[in-house]
């Protein structure tokens, strides 16, 4: 989560033109957290292969050939699981706020982007807390913005504490956007 314009990223590959002559008040890029880097993934796979290959070969030499196949299958399933996790980690959301517009671009893990635009003056930020019977002790279940009967859930992949922090930051930015903007006086 950042409030400053992020550095250009080749991974995102999108360039969003700024709204005509509007100052940018808030710019946030939300991405899912992945605890294992690609280099770490490579080392985990090497370590698994080093453990599973000798074990499989040992059982193969004893005549229990199916164990050798299951060791290979286990390695393949772990690899597929990590690849799927990294693919879903490519989803992201970008929020850009100017005095006249909040633009939200939600990109799924397939690369398809949906754009939503709101007028900031009427926006509300909602944190949906769990019901009393469903209290899990972790925090808000979802973060949404609402305006004129429209409701958009954002930050689905954020942790509950990150949802709270982001909601506070977005509310502060919306407050700044609603403040009267200084006007330029042109002297004739």
PDB file of C-alpha atoms in Angstrom:
ATOM      1  CA  UNK A   1       0.000   0.000   0.000  1.00  0.00           C
ATOM      2  CA  UNK A   2       1.417   3.374  -0.898  1.00  0.00           C
ATOM      3  CA  UNK A   3       0.055   6.876  -0.918  1.00  0.00           C
ATOM      4  CA  UNK A   4       2.682   8.249  -3.263  1.00  0.00           C
ATOM      5  CA  UNK A   5       2.665   7.589  -6.969  1.00  0.00           C
ATOM      6  CA  UNK A   6       4.484   4.287  -7.434  1.00  0.00           C
ATOM      7  CA  UNK A   7       7.460   3.919  -9.700  1.00  0.00           C
ATOM      8  CA  UNK A   8       6.581   2.568 -13.141  1.00  0.00           C
ATOM      9  CA  UNK A   9       6.366  -1.196 -13.112  1.00  0.00           C
ATOM     10  CA  UNK A  10       6.903  -3.437 -16.094  1.00  0.00           C
ATOM     11  CA  UNK A  11       4.766  -6.080 -14.366  1.00  0.00           C
ATOM     12  CA  UNK A  12       1.636  -3.970 -14.476  1.00  0.00           C
ATOM     13  CA  UNK A  13       2.146  -2.756 -18.015  1.00  0.00           C
ATOM     14  CA  UNK A  14      -0.570  -0.140 -17.766  1.00  0.00           C
ATOM     15  CA  UNK A  15      -0.250   3.596 -18.045  1.00  0.00           C
ATOM     16  CA  UNK A  16      -3.187   5.518 -16.687  1.00  0.00           C
ATOM     17  CA  UNK A  17      -3.463   9.030 -18.098  1.00  0.00           C
ATOM     18  CA  UNK A  18      -4.054  11.622 -15.382  1.00  0.00           C
ATOM     19  CA  UNK A  19      -7.402  13.337 -15.246  1.00  0.00           C
ATOM     20  CA  UNK A  20      -7.106  16.597 -17.182  1.00  0.00           C
ATOM     21  CA  UNK A  21      -5.253  19.151 -15.050  1.00  0.00           C
ATOM     22  CA  UNK A  22      -6.431  17.690 -11.740  1.00  0.00           C
ATOM     23  CA  UNK A  23      -3.985  17.382  -8.859  1.00  0.00           C
ATOM     24  CA  UNK A  24      -3.550  13.836  -7.618  1.00  0.00           C
ATOM     25  CA  UNK A  25      -4.544  13.670  -3.940  1.00  0.00           C
ATOM     26  CA  UNK A  26      -4.218   9.934  -3.339  1.00  0.00           C
ATOM     27  CA  UNK A  27      -2.673   7.129  -5.380  1.00  0.00           C
ATOM     28  CA  UNK A  28      -2.619   3.587  -3.980  1.00  0.00           C
ATOM     29  CA  UNK A  29      -1.677   0.284  -5.545  1.00  0.00           C
ATOM     30  CA  UNK A  30      -2.997  -2.732  -3.615  1.00  0.00           C
ATOM     31  CA  UNK A  31      -1.385  -6.100  -4.310  1.00  0.00           C
ATOM     32  CA  UNK A  32      -1.710  -9.485  -2.583  1.00  0.00           C
ATOM     33  CA  UNK A  33       1.154 -10.491  -0.326  1.00  0.00           C
ATOM     34  CA  UNK A  34       3.319 -13.435  -1.343  1.00  0.00           C
ATOM     35  CA  UNK A  35       5.723 -14.534   1.373  1.00  0.00           C
ATOM     36  CA  UNK A  36       8.011 -16.572  -0.870  1.00  0.00           C
ATOM     37  CA  UNK A  37      10.033 -14.905  -3.623  1.00  0.00           C
ATOM     38  CA  UNK A  38      10.646 -16.599  -6.965  1.00  0.00           C
ATOM     39  CA  UNK A  39      14.216 -17.345  -5.894  1.00  0.00           C
ATOM     40  CA  UNK A  40      12.920 -18.884  -2.654  1.00  0.00           C
ATOM     41  CA  UNK A  41      10.459 -20.963  -4.666  1.00  0.00           C
ATOM     42  CA  UNK A  42      13.352 -22.346  -6.723  1.00  0.00           C
ATOM     43  CA  UNK A  43      15.240 -23.352  -3.560  1.00  0.00           C
ATOM     44  CA  UNK A  44      12.167 -24.995  -2.022  1.00  0.00           C
ATOM     45  CA  UNK A  45      11.677 -27.074  -5.160  1.00  0.00           C
ATOM     46  CA  UNK A  46      15.370 -28.063  -5.214  1.00  0.00           C
ATOM     47  CA  UNK A  47      15.212 -29.068  -1.535  1.00  0.00           C
ATOM     48  CA  UNK A  48      12.083 -31.160  -2.124  1.00  0.00           C
ATOM     49  CA  UNK A  49      13.676 -32.862  -5.120  1.00  0.00           C
ATOM     50  CA  UNK A  50      16.826 -33.614  -3.088  1.00  0.00           C
ATOM     51  CA  UNK A  51      14.691 -35.251  -0.365  1.00  0.00           C
ATOM     52  CA  UNK A  52      12.121 -37.013  -2.557  1.00  0.00           C
ATOM     53  CA  UNK A  53      14.406 -38.400  -5.292  1.00  0.00           C
ATOM     54  CA  UNK A  54      16.626 -40.543  -3.017  1.00  0.00           C
ATOM     55  CA  UNK A  55      13.597 -41.693  -1.045  1.00  0.00           C
ATOM     56  CA  UNK A  56      11.788 -42.674  -4.243  1.00  0.00           C
ATOM     57  CA  UNK A  57      14.866 -44.437  -5.602  1.00  0.00           C
ATOM     58  CA  UNK A  58      15.269 -46.348  -2.317  1.00  0.00           C
ATOM     59  CA  UNK A  59      11.700 -47.647  -2.470  1.00  0.00           C
ATOM     60  CA  UNK A  60      12.112 -48.398  -6.175  1.00  0.00           C
ATOM     61  CA  UNK A  61      15.130 -50.588  -5.340  1.00  0.00           C
ATOM     62  CA  UNK A  62      13.001 -52.453  -2.759  1.00  0.00           C
ATOM     63  CA  UNK A  63      10.405 -53.217  -5.422  1.00  0.00           C
ATOM     64  CA  UNK A  64       7.837 -50.690  -4.185  1.00  0.00           C
ATOM     65  CA  UNK A  65       7.786 -48.868  -7.511  1.00  0.00           C
ATOM     66  CA  UNK A  66       4.491 -46.987  -6.891  1.00  0.00           C
ATOM     67  CA  UNK A  67       6.186 -44.976  -4.106  1.00  0.00           C
ATOM     68  CA  UNK A  68       8.672 -43.627  -6.672  1.00  0.00           C
ATOM     69  CA  UNK A  69       5.769 -42.393  -8.820  1.00  0.00           C
ATOM     70  CA  UNK A  70       4.025 -40.825  -5.849  1.00  0.00           C
ATOM     71  CA  UNK A  71       7.223 -38.937  -4.936  1.00  0.00           C
ATOM     72  CA  UNK A  72       7.261 -37.466  -8.444  1.00  0.00           C
ATOM     73  CA  UNK A  73       3.545 -36.699  -8.244  1.00  0.00           C
ATOM     74  CA  UNK A  74       4.049 -34.959  -4.891  1.00  0.00           C
ATOM     75  CA  UNK A  75       6.792 -32.788  -6.370  1.00  0.00           C
ATOM     76  CA  UNK A  76       4.569 -31.938  -9.346  1.00  0.00           C
ATOM     77  CA  UNK A  77       1.598 -31.004  -7.119  1.00  0.00           C
ATOM     78  CA  UNK A  78       3.731 -28.709  -4.935  1.00  0.00           C
ATOM     79  CA  UNK A  79       5.081 -27.025  -8.073  1.00  0.00           C
ATOM     80  CA  UNK A  80       1.555 -26.563  -9.482  1.00  0.00           C
ATOM     81  CA  UNK A  81       0.296 -25.179  -6.169  1.00  0.00           C
ATOM     82  CA  UNK A  82       3.025 -22.539  -6.036  1.00  0.00           C
ATOM     83  CA  UNK A  83       2.544 -21.605  -9.691  1.00  0.00           C
ATOM     84  CA  UNK A  84      -1.189 -21.118  -9.088  1.00  0.00           C
ATOM     85  CA  UNK A  85      -0.433 -18.999  -6.018  1.00  0.00           C
ATOM     86  CA  UNK A  86       1.935 -16.753  -7.970  1.00  0.00           C
ATOM     87  CA  UNK A  87      -0.579 -16.419 -10.790  1.00  0.00           C
ATOM     88  CA  UNK A  88      -3.358 -15.284  -8.443  1.00  0.00           C
ATOM     89  CA  UNK A  89      -0.842 -12.890  -6.885  1.00  0.00           C
ATOM     90  CA  UNK A  90      -0.845 -10.862 -10.100  1.00  0.00           C
ATOM     91  CA  UNK A  91      -4.251  -9.407  -9.235  1.00  0.00           C
ATOM     92  CA  UNK A  92      -4.149  -5.801  -8.051  1.00  0.00           C
ATOM     93  CA  UNK A  93      -6.252  -2.717  -7.468  1.00  0.00           C
ATOM     94  CA  UNK A  94      -5.302   0.881  -8.166  1.00  0.00           C
ATOM     95  CA  UNK A  95      -7.085   3.822  -6.571  1.00  0.00           C
ATOM     96  CA  UNK A  96      -6.473   7.372  -7.827  1.00  0.00           C
ATOM     97  CA  UNK A  97      -8.198  10.314  -6.215  1.00  0.00           C
ATOM     98  CA  UNK A  98      -8.440  13.842  -7.571  1.00  0.00           C
ATOM     99  CA  UNK A  99     -10.756  16.582  -6.249  1.00  0.00           C
ATOM    100  CA  UNK A 100     -13.427  15.603  -8.799  1.00  0.00           C
ATOM    101  CA  UNK A 101     -12.987  11.863  -9.269  1.00  0.00           C
ATOM    102  CA  UNK A 102     -12.065   8.593  -7.560  1.00  0.00           C
ATOM    103  CA  UNK A 103     -10.987   6.067 -10.156  1.00  0.00           C
ATOM    104  CA  UNK A 104     -10.648   2.426  -9.119  1.00  0.00           C
ATOM    105  CA  UNK A 105      -9.125  -0.113 -11.477  1.00  0.00           C
ATOM    106  CA  UNK A 106      -9.502  -3.731 -10.385  1.00  0.00           C
ATOM    107  CA  UNK A 107      -7.352  -6.187 -12.330  1.00  0.00           C
ATOM    108  CA  UNK A 108      -7.906  -9.914 -11.788  1.00  0.00           C
ATOM    109  CA  UNK A 109      -5.264 -12.621 -12.091  1.00  0.00           C
ATOM    110  CA  UNK A 110      -6.177 -13.120 -15.764  1.00  0.00           C
ATOM    111  CA  UNK A 111      -5.239  -9.500 -16.526  1.00  0.00           C
ATOM    112  CA  UNK A 112      -8.808  -8.300 -17.118  1.00  0.00           C
ATOM    113  CA  UNK A 113      -9.370  -4.797 -15.732  1.00  0.00           C
ATOM    114  CA  UNK A 114     -12.636  -3.246 -14.593  1.00  0.00           C
ATOM    115  CA  UNK A 115     -12.723   0.506 -14.017  1.00  0.00           C
ATOM    116  CA  UNK A 116     -15.093   2.237 -11.606  1.00  0.00           C
ATOM    117  CA  UNK A 117     -15.414   5.985 -11.170  1.00  0.00           C
ATOM    118  CA  UNK A 118     -17.041   7.864  -8.303  1.00  0.00           C
ATOM    119  CA  UNK A 119     -17.576  11.482  -7.359  1.00  0.00           C
ATOM    120  CA  UNK A 120     -15.650  11.852  -4.053  1.00  0.00           C
ATOM    121  CA  UNK A 121     -18.034  14.286  -2.375  1.00  0.00           C
ATOM    122  CA  UNK A 122     -20.717  11.629  -1.856  1.00  0.00           C
ATOM    123  CA  UNK A 123     -18.461   8.637  -1.142  1.00  0.00           C
ATOM    124  CA  UNK A 124     -18.502   6.725   2.127  1.00  0.00           C
ATOM    125  CA  UNK A 125     -15.926   4.180   3.258  1.00  0.00           C
ATOM    126  CA  UNK A 126     -17.461   1.153   5.013  1.00  0.00           C
ATOM    127  CA  UNK A 127     -15.740  -1.466   7.123  1.00  0.00           C
ATOM    128  CA  UNK A 128     -18.069  -4.426   7.514  1.00  0.00           C
ATOM    129  CA  UNK A 129     -17.445  -5.974  10.925  1.00  0.00           C
ATOM    130  CA  UNK A 130     -18.456  -9.588  11.651  1.00  0.00           C
ATOM    131  CA  UNK A 131     -21.846 -10.166  13.291  1.00  0.00           C
ATOM    132  CA  UNK A 132     -21.842 -10.792  17.043  1.00  0.00           C
ATOM    133  CA  UNK A 133     -22.345 -14.543  16.538  1.00  0.00           C
ATOM    134  CA  UNK A 134     -19.629 -14.730  13.880  1.00  0.00           C
ATOM    135  CA  UNK A 135     -16.893 -12.828  15.724  1.00  0.00           C
ATOM    136  CA  UNK A 136     -13.575 -14.376  14.791  1.00  0.00           C
ATOM    137  CA  UNK A 137     -11.413 -11.845  16.586  1.00  0.00           C
ATOM    138  CA  UNK A 138      -9.549 -10.787  13.458  1.00  0.00           C
ATOM    139  CA  UNK A 139     -11.341  -7.637  12.356  1.00  0.00           C
ATOM    140  CA  UNK A 140     -13.360  -6.358   9.425  1.00  0.00           C
ATOM    141  CA  UNK A 141     -14.568  -8.920   6.918  1.00  0.00           C
ATOM    142  CA  UNK A 142     -14.619  -6.494   4.022  1.00  0.00           C
ATOM    143  CA  UNK A 143     -13.913  -2.938   2.982  1.00  0.00           C
ATOM    144  CA  UNK A 144     -16.346  -1.206   0.648  1.00  0.00           C
ATOM    145  CA  UNK A 145     -17.059   2.219  -0.758  1.00  0.00           C
ATOM    146  CA  UNK A 146     -20.626   3.329  -1.323  1.00  0.00           C
ATOM    147  CA  UNK A 147     -22.247   6.192  -3.187  1.00  0.00           C
ATOM    148  CA  UNK A 148     -25.766   6.742  -4.491  1.00  0.00           C
ATOM    149  CA  UNK A 149     -26.820   3.127  -4.047  1.00  0.00           C
ATOM    150  CA  UNK A 150     -23.631   1.752  -5.611  1.00  0.00           C
ATOM    151  CA  UNK A 151     -21.373  -0.418  -3.466  1.00  0.00           C
ATOM    152  CA  UNK A 152     -17.919  -1.639  -4.443  1.00  0.00           C
ATOM    153  CA  UNK A 153     -15.834  -4.012  -2.351  1.00  0.00           C
ATOM    154  CA  UNK A 154     -12.114  -3.249  -2.476  1.00  0.00           C
ATOM    155  CA  UNK A 155      -9.016  -4.830  -0.956  1.00  0.00           C
ATOM    156  CA  UNK A 156     -10.360  -8.378  -0.688  1.00  0.00           C
ATOM    157  CA  UNK A 157      -6.817  -9.707  -0.308  1.00  0.00           C
ATOM    158  CA  UNK A 158      -5.829  -7.300   2.485  1.00  0.00           C
ATOM    159  CA  UNK A 159      -5.526  -8.484   6.064  1.00  0.00           C
ATOM    160  CA  UNK A 160      -8.057  -7.069   8.557  1.00  0.00           C
ATOM    161  CA  UNK A 161      -5.495  -4.663  10.047  1.00  0.00           C
ATOM    162  CA  UNK A 162      -4.479  -3.519   6.559  1.00  0.00           C
ATOM    163  CA  UNK A 163      -8.174  -2.935   5.750  1.00  0.00           C
ATOM    164  CA  UNK A 164      -8.513  -0.690   8.803  1.00  0.00           C
ATOM    165  CA  UNK A 165      -5.340   1.248   7.982  1.00  0.00           C
ATOM    166  CA  UNK A 166      -6.305   1.646   4.348  1.00  0.00           C
ATOM    167  CA  UNK A 167      -9.844   2.750   5.272  1.00  0.00           C
ATOM    168  CA  UNK A 168      -8.388   5.476   7.536  1.00  0.00           C
ATOM    169  CA  UNK A 169      -5.980   6.633   4.821  1.00  0.00           C
ATOM    170  CA  UNK A 170      -8.733   6.696   2.178  1.00  0.00           C
ATOM    171  CA  UNK A 171     -11.124   8.574   4.475  1.00  0.00           C
ATOM    172  CA  UNK A 172      -8.417  11.180   5.136  1.00  0.00           C
ATOM    173  CA  UNK A 173      -7.783  11.563   1.422  1.00  0.00           C
ATOM    174  CA  UNK A 174     -11.513  11.895   0.714  1.00  0.00           C
ATOM    175  CA  UNK A 175     -11.701  14.597   3.388  1.00  0.00           C
ATOM    176  CA  UNK A 176      -8.867  16.493   1.652  1.00  0.00           C
ATOM    177  CA  UNK A 177     -10.608  16.076  -1.721  1.00  0.00           C
ATOM    178  CA  UNK A 178     -13.811  17.613  -0.331  1.00  0.00           C
ATOM    179  CA  UNK A 179     -12.004  20.707   0.936  1.00  0.00           C
ATOM    180  CA  UNK A 180     -12.347  23.793  -1.222  1.00  0.00           C
ATOM    181  CA  UNK A 181      -9.533  23.963  -3.741  1.00  0.00           C
ATOM    182  CA  UNK A 182      -7.561  27.190  -4.101  1.00  0.00           C
ATOM    183  CA  UNK A 183      -8.372  29.049  -7.276  1.00  0.00           C
ATOM    184  CA  UNK A 184      -5.937  30.818  -9.501  1.00  0.00           C
ATOM    185  CA  UNK A 185      -6.668  34.413 -10.153  1.00  0.00           C
ATOM    186  CA  UNK A 186      -5.492  35.692 -13.479  1.00  0.00           C
ATOM    187  CA  UNK A 187      -4.610  39.356 -13.443  1.00  0.00           C
ATOM    188  CA  UNK A 188      -5.609  41.188 -16.555  1.00  0.00           C
TER     189      UNK A 188
END
